[in-house]
Tab-separated table of C-alpha atoms in Angstrom:
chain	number	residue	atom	x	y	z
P	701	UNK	CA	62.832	21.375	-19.845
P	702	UNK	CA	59.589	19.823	-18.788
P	703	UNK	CA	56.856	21.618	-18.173
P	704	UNK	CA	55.558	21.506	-14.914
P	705	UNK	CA	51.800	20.255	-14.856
P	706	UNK	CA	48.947	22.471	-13.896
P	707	UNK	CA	45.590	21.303	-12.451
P	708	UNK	CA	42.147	22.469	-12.639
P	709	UNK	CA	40.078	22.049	-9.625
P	710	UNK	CA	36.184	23.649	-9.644
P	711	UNK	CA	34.521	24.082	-6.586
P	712	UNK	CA	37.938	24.420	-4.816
P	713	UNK	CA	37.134	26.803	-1.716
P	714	UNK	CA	35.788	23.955	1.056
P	715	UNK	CA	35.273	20.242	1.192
P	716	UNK	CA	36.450	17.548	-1.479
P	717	UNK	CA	37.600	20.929	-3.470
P	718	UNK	CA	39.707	22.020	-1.430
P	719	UNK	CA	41.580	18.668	-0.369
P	720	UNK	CA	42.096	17.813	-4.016
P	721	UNK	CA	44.176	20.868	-4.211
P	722	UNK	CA	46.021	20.384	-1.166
P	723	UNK	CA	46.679	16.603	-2.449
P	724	UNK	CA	47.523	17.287	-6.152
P	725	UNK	CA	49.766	20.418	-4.701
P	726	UNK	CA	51.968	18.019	-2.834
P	727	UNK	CA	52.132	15.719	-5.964
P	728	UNK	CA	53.672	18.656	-7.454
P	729	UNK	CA	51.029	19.920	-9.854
P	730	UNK	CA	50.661	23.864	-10.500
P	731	UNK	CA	47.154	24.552	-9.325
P	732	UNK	CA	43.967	26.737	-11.001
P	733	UNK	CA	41.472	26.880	-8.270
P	734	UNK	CA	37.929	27.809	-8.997
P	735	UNK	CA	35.193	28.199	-6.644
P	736	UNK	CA	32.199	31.580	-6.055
P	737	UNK	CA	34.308	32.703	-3.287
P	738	UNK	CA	37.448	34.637	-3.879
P	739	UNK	CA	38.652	35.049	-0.232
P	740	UNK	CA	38.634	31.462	0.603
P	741	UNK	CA	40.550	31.109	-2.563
P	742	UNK	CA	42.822	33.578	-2.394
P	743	UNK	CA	44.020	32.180	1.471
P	744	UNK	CA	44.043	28.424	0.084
P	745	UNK	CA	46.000	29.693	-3.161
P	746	UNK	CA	48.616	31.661	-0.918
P	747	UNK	CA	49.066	28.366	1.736
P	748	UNK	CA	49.431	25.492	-1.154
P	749	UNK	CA	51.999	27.904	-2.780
P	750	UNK	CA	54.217	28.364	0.021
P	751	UNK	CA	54.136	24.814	1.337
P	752	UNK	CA	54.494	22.985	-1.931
P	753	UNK	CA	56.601	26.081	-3.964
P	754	UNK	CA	53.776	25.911	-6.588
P	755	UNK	CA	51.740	28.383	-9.057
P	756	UNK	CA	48.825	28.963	-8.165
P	757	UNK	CA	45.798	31.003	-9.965
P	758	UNK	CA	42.829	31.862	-8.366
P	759	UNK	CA	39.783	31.636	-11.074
P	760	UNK	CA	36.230	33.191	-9.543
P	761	UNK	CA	32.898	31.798	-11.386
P	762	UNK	CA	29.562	30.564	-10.590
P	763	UNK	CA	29.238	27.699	-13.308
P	764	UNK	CA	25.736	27.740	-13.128
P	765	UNK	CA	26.195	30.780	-15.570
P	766	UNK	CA	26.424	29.218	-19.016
P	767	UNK	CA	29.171	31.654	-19.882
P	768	UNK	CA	31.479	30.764	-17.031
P	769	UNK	CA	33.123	27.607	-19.225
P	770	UNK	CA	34.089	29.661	-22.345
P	771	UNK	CA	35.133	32.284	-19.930
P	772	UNK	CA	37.457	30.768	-17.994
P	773	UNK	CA	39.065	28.697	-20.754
P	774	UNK	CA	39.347	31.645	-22.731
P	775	UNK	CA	41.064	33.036	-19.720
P	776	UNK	CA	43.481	30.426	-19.302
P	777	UNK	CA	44.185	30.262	-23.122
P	778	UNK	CA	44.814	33.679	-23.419
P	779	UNK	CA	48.108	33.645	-20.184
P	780	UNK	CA	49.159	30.261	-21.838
P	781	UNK	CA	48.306	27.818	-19.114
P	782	UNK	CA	47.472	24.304	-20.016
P	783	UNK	CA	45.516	21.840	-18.584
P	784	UNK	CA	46.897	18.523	-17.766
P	785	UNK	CA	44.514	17.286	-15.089
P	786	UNK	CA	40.837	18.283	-14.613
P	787	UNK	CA	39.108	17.746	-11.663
P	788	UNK	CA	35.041	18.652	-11.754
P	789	UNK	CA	33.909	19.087	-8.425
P	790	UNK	CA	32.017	21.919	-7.687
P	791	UNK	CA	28.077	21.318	-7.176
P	792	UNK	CA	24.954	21.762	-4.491
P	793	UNK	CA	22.500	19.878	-3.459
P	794	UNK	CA	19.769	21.191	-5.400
P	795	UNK	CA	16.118	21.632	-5.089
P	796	UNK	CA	13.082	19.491	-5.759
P	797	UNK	CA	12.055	18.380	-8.929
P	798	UNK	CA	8.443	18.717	-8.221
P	799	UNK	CA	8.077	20.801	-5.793
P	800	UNK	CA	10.094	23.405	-6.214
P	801	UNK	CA	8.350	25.704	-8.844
P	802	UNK	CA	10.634	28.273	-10.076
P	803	UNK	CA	12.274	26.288	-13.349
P	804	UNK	CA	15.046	28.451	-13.386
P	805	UNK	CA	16.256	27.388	-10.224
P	806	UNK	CA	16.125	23.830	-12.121
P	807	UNK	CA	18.293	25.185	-14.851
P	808	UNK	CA	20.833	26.327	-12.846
P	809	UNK	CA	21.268	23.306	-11.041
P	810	UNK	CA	21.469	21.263	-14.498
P	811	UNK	CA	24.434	24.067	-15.536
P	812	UNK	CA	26.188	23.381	-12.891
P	813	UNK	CA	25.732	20.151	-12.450
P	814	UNK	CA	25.796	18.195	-15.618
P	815	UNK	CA	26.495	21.179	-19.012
P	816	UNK	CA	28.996	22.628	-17.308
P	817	UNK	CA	30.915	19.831	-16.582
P	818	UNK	CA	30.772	18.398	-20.479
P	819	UNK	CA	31.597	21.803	-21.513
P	820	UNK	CA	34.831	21.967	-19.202
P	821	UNK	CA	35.449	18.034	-20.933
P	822	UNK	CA	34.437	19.474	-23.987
P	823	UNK	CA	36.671	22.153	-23.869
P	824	UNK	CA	39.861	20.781	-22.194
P	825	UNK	CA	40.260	16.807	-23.011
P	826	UNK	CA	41.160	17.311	-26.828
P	827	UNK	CA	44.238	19.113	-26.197
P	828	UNK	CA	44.916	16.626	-23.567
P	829	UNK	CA	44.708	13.440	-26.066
P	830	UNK	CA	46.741	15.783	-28.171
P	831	UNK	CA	50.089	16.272	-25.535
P	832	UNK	CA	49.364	12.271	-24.639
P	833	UNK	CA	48.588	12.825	-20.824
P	834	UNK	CA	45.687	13.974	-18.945
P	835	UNK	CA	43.700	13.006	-15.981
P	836	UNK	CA	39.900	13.882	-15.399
P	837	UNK	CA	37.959	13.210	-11.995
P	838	UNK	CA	34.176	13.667	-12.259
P	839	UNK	CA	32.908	13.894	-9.105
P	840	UNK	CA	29.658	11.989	-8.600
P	841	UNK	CA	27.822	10.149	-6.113
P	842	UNK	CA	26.795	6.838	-4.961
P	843	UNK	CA	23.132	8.337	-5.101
P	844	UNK	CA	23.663	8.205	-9.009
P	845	UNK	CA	23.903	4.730	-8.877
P	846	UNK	CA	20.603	4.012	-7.433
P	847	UNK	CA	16.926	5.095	-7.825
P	848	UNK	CA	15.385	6.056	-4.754
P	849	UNK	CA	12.705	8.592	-3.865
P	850	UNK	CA	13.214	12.252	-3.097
P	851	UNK	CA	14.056	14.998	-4.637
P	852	UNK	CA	14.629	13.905	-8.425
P	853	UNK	CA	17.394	15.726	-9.277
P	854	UNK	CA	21.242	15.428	-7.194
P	855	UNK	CA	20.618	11.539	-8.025
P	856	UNK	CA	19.884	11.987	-11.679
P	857	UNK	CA	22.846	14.651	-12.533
P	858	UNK	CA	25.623	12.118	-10.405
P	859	UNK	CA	24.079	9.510	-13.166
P	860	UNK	CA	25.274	11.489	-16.192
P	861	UNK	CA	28.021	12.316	-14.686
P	862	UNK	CA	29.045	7.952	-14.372
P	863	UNK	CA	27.445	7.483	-17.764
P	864	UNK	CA	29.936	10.383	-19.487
P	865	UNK	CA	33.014	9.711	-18.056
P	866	UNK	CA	32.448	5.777	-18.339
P	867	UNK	CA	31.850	6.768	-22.426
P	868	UNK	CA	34.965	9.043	-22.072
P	869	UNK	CA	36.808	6.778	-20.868
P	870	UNK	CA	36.268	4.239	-23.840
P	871	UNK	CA	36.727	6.905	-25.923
P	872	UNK	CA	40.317	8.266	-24.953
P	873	UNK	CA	41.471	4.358	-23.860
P	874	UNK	CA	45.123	4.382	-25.251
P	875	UNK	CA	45.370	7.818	-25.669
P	876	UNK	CA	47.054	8.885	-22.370
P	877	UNK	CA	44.128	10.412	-21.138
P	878	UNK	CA	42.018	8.199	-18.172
P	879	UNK	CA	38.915	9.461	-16.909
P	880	UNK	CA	36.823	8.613	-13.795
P	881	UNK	CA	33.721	8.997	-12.157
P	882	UNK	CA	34.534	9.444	-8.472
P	883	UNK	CA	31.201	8.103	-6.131
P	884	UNK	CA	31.775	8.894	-2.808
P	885	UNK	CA	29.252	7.870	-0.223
P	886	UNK	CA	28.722	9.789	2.767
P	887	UNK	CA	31.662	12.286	3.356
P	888	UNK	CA	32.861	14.748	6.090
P	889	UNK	CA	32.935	17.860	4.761
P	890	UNK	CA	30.654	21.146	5.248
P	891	UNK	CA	28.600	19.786	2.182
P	892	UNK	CA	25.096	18.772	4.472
P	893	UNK	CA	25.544	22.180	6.685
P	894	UNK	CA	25.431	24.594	3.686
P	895	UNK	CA	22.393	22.474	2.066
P	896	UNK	CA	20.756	22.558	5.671
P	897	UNK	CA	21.228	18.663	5.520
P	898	UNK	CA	22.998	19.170	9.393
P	899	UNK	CA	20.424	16.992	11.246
P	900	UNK	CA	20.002	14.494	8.607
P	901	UNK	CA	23.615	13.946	9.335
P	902	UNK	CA	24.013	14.178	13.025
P	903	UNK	CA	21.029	11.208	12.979
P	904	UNK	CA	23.499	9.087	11.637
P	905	UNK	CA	26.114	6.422	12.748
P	906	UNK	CA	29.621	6.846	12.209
P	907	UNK	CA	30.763	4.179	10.263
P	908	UNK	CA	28.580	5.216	7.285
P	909	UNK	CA	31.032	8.405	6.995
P	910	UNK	CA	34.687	8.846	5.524
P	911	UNK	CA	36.889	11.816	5.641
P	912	UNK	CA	37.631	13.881	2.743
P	913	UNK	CA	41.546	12.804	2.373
P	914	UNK	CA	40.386	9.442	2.302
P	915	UNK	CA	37.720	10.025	-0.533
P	916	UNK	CA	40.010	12.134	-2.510
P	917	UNK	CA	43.355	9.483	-2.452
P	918	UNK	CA	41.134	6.631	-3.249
P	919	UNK	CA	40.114	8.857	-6.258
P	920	UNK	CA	43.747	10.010	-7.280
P	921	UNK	CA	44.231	6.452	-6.874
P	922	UNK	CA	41.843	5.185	-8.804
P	923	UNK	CA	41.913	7.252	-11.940
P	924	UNK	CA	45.955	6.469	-12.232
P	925	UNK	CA	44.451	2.631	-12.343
P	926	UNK	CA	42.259	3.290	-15.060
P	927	UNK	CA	39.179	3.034	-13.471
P	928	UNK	CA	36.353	4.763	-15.380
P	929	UNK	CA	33.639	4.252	-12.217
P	930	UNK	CA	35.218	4.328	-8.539
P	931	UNK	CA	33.433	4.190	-5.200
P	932	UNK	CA	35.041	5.454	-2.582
P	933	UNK	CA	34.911	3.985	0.971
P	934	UNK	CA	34.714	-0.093	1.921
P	935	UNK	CA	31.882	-0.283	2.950
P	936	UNK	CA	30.482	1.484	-0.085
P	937	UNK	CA	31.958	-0.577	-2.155
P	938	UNK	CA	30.933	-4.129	-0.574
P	939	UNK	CA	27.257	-2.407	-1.046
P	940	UNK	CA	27.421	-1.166	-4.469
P	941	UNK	CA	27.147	-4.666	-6.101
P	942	UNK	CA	24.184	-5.480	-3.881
P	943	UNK	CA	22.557	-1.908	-4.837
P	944	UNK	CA	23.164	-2.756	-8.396
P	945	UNK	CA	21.125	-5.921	-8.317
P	946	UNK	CA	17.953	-6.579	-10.031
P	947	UNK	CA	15.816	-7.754	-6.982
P	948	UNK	CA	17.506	-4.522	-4.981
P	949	UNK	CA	16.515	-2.407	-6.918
P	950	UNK	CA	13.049	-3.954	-7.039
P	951	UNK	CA	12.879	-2.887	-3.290
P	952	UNK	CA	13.221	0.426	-3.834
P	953	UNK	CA	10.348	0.816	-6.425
P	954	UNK	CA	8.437	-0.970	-4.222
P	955	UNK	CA	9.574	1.404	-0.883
P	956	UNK	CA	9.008	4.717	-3.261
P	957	UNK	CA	4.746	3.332	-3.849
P	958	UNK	CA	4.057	2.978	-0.037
């Protein structure tokens, strides 16, 4: 018999997280769910299971921890579950390079956001080359793909995240395995009210925001095409090419000196 797949989905308890789980469930995947907090978890596990008949495990970690990788694939390695689809999701909003002065607040934010998700590649994509199928959606951000002024770091860590799964992707072409950096734009989910981002985005007009089903098919979508960089959203993606230019990105050098 075939084995049914099983996905891995970090930062599954809210937002993008969460509707990954509830999309990949009704593709028919088993589901790992990861997130900090078990409650929300343990109620998501419970629904996807009864409306879609699926396994479900419910993994708690903070992967700003360094251990939390090894942890929870030695976890999973040690009840026999294998990982056919990968989904790296789970990050904040972060603090301010320069102003913020406690460095290990830094650190934690480049665990989470950048080691812990090439650890969690690191860890699970050989044995996916080695079965001939897997699936990997780095999460990103269209703030990785341009320079801008602020706080120096959520930019910065979405631009590794593009750069390794663009290199992964070259890597592992042929091998059944596709990988892709998944840049949504500006997305409806309770992302800006935990980072205390709520005004920011009630100043804003509407058509600059998708919802989080739409974000999350386009990327399903997109990493079954083979695409190793996706933006997510129209609009996002008639802007991306102008963003990308030379003389663009002049502009915003020039905005960050005034």
């Amino acid at each position: 018999m075939t084995r049914k797949r099983t996905a891995l989905i970090t930062g599954a308890s809210a937002g993008l997280g969460e509707e990954f789980a509830r999309q990949l469930a009704a593709q028919g995947y088993n589901l790992v769910l990861l997130a900090r907090r078990r409650d929300r978890l343990q109620a998501l596990a419970a629904e996807l299971a009864q409306a879609h008949g699926c396994t479900t495990l419910v993994e708690v970690a903070d992967l700003s921890d360094p251990a939390a990788p090894d942890a929870l694939y030695n976890s999973l390695s040690a009840q026999g579950i294998e990982i056919d689809y990968l989904v790296n999701n789970a990050g904040i909003a972060g603090s301010d390079l320069l102003q913020d002065r406690d460095w290990a607040d830094h650190q934690a934010f480049f665990q989470l956001m950048m080691l812990s998700v090439a650890q969690l590649c690191h860890l699970f994509i050989p044995a996916m080359r080695e079965r001939g199928f897997g699936r990997v959606i780095n999460v990103a951000s269209v703030a990785g793909r341009i320079p801008r002024a602020g706080g120096c770091n959520y930019g910065p860590s979405k631009a590794y995240l593009i750069a390794l799964s663009e290199d992964l992707a070259v890597t592992l072409q042929g091998s059944g395995v596709q990988v892709c950096a998944l840049c949504p734009g500006y997305t409806h989910t309770d992302f800006h009210s935990t980072a205390g981002l709520q005004d920011m985005k009630d100043g804003m007009p509407g058509f600059v925001w998708y919802s989080a089903d739409v974000v999350v098919r386009e990327g399903l979508e997109a990493v079954e095409r083979g695409k190793p960089v996706y933006l997510s959203g129209r609009l996002y993606r008639w802007l991306d090419p102008l963003l990308q230019s030379v003389f663009t990105r002049r502009l915003f050098r020039m905005a960050a000196r005034h």
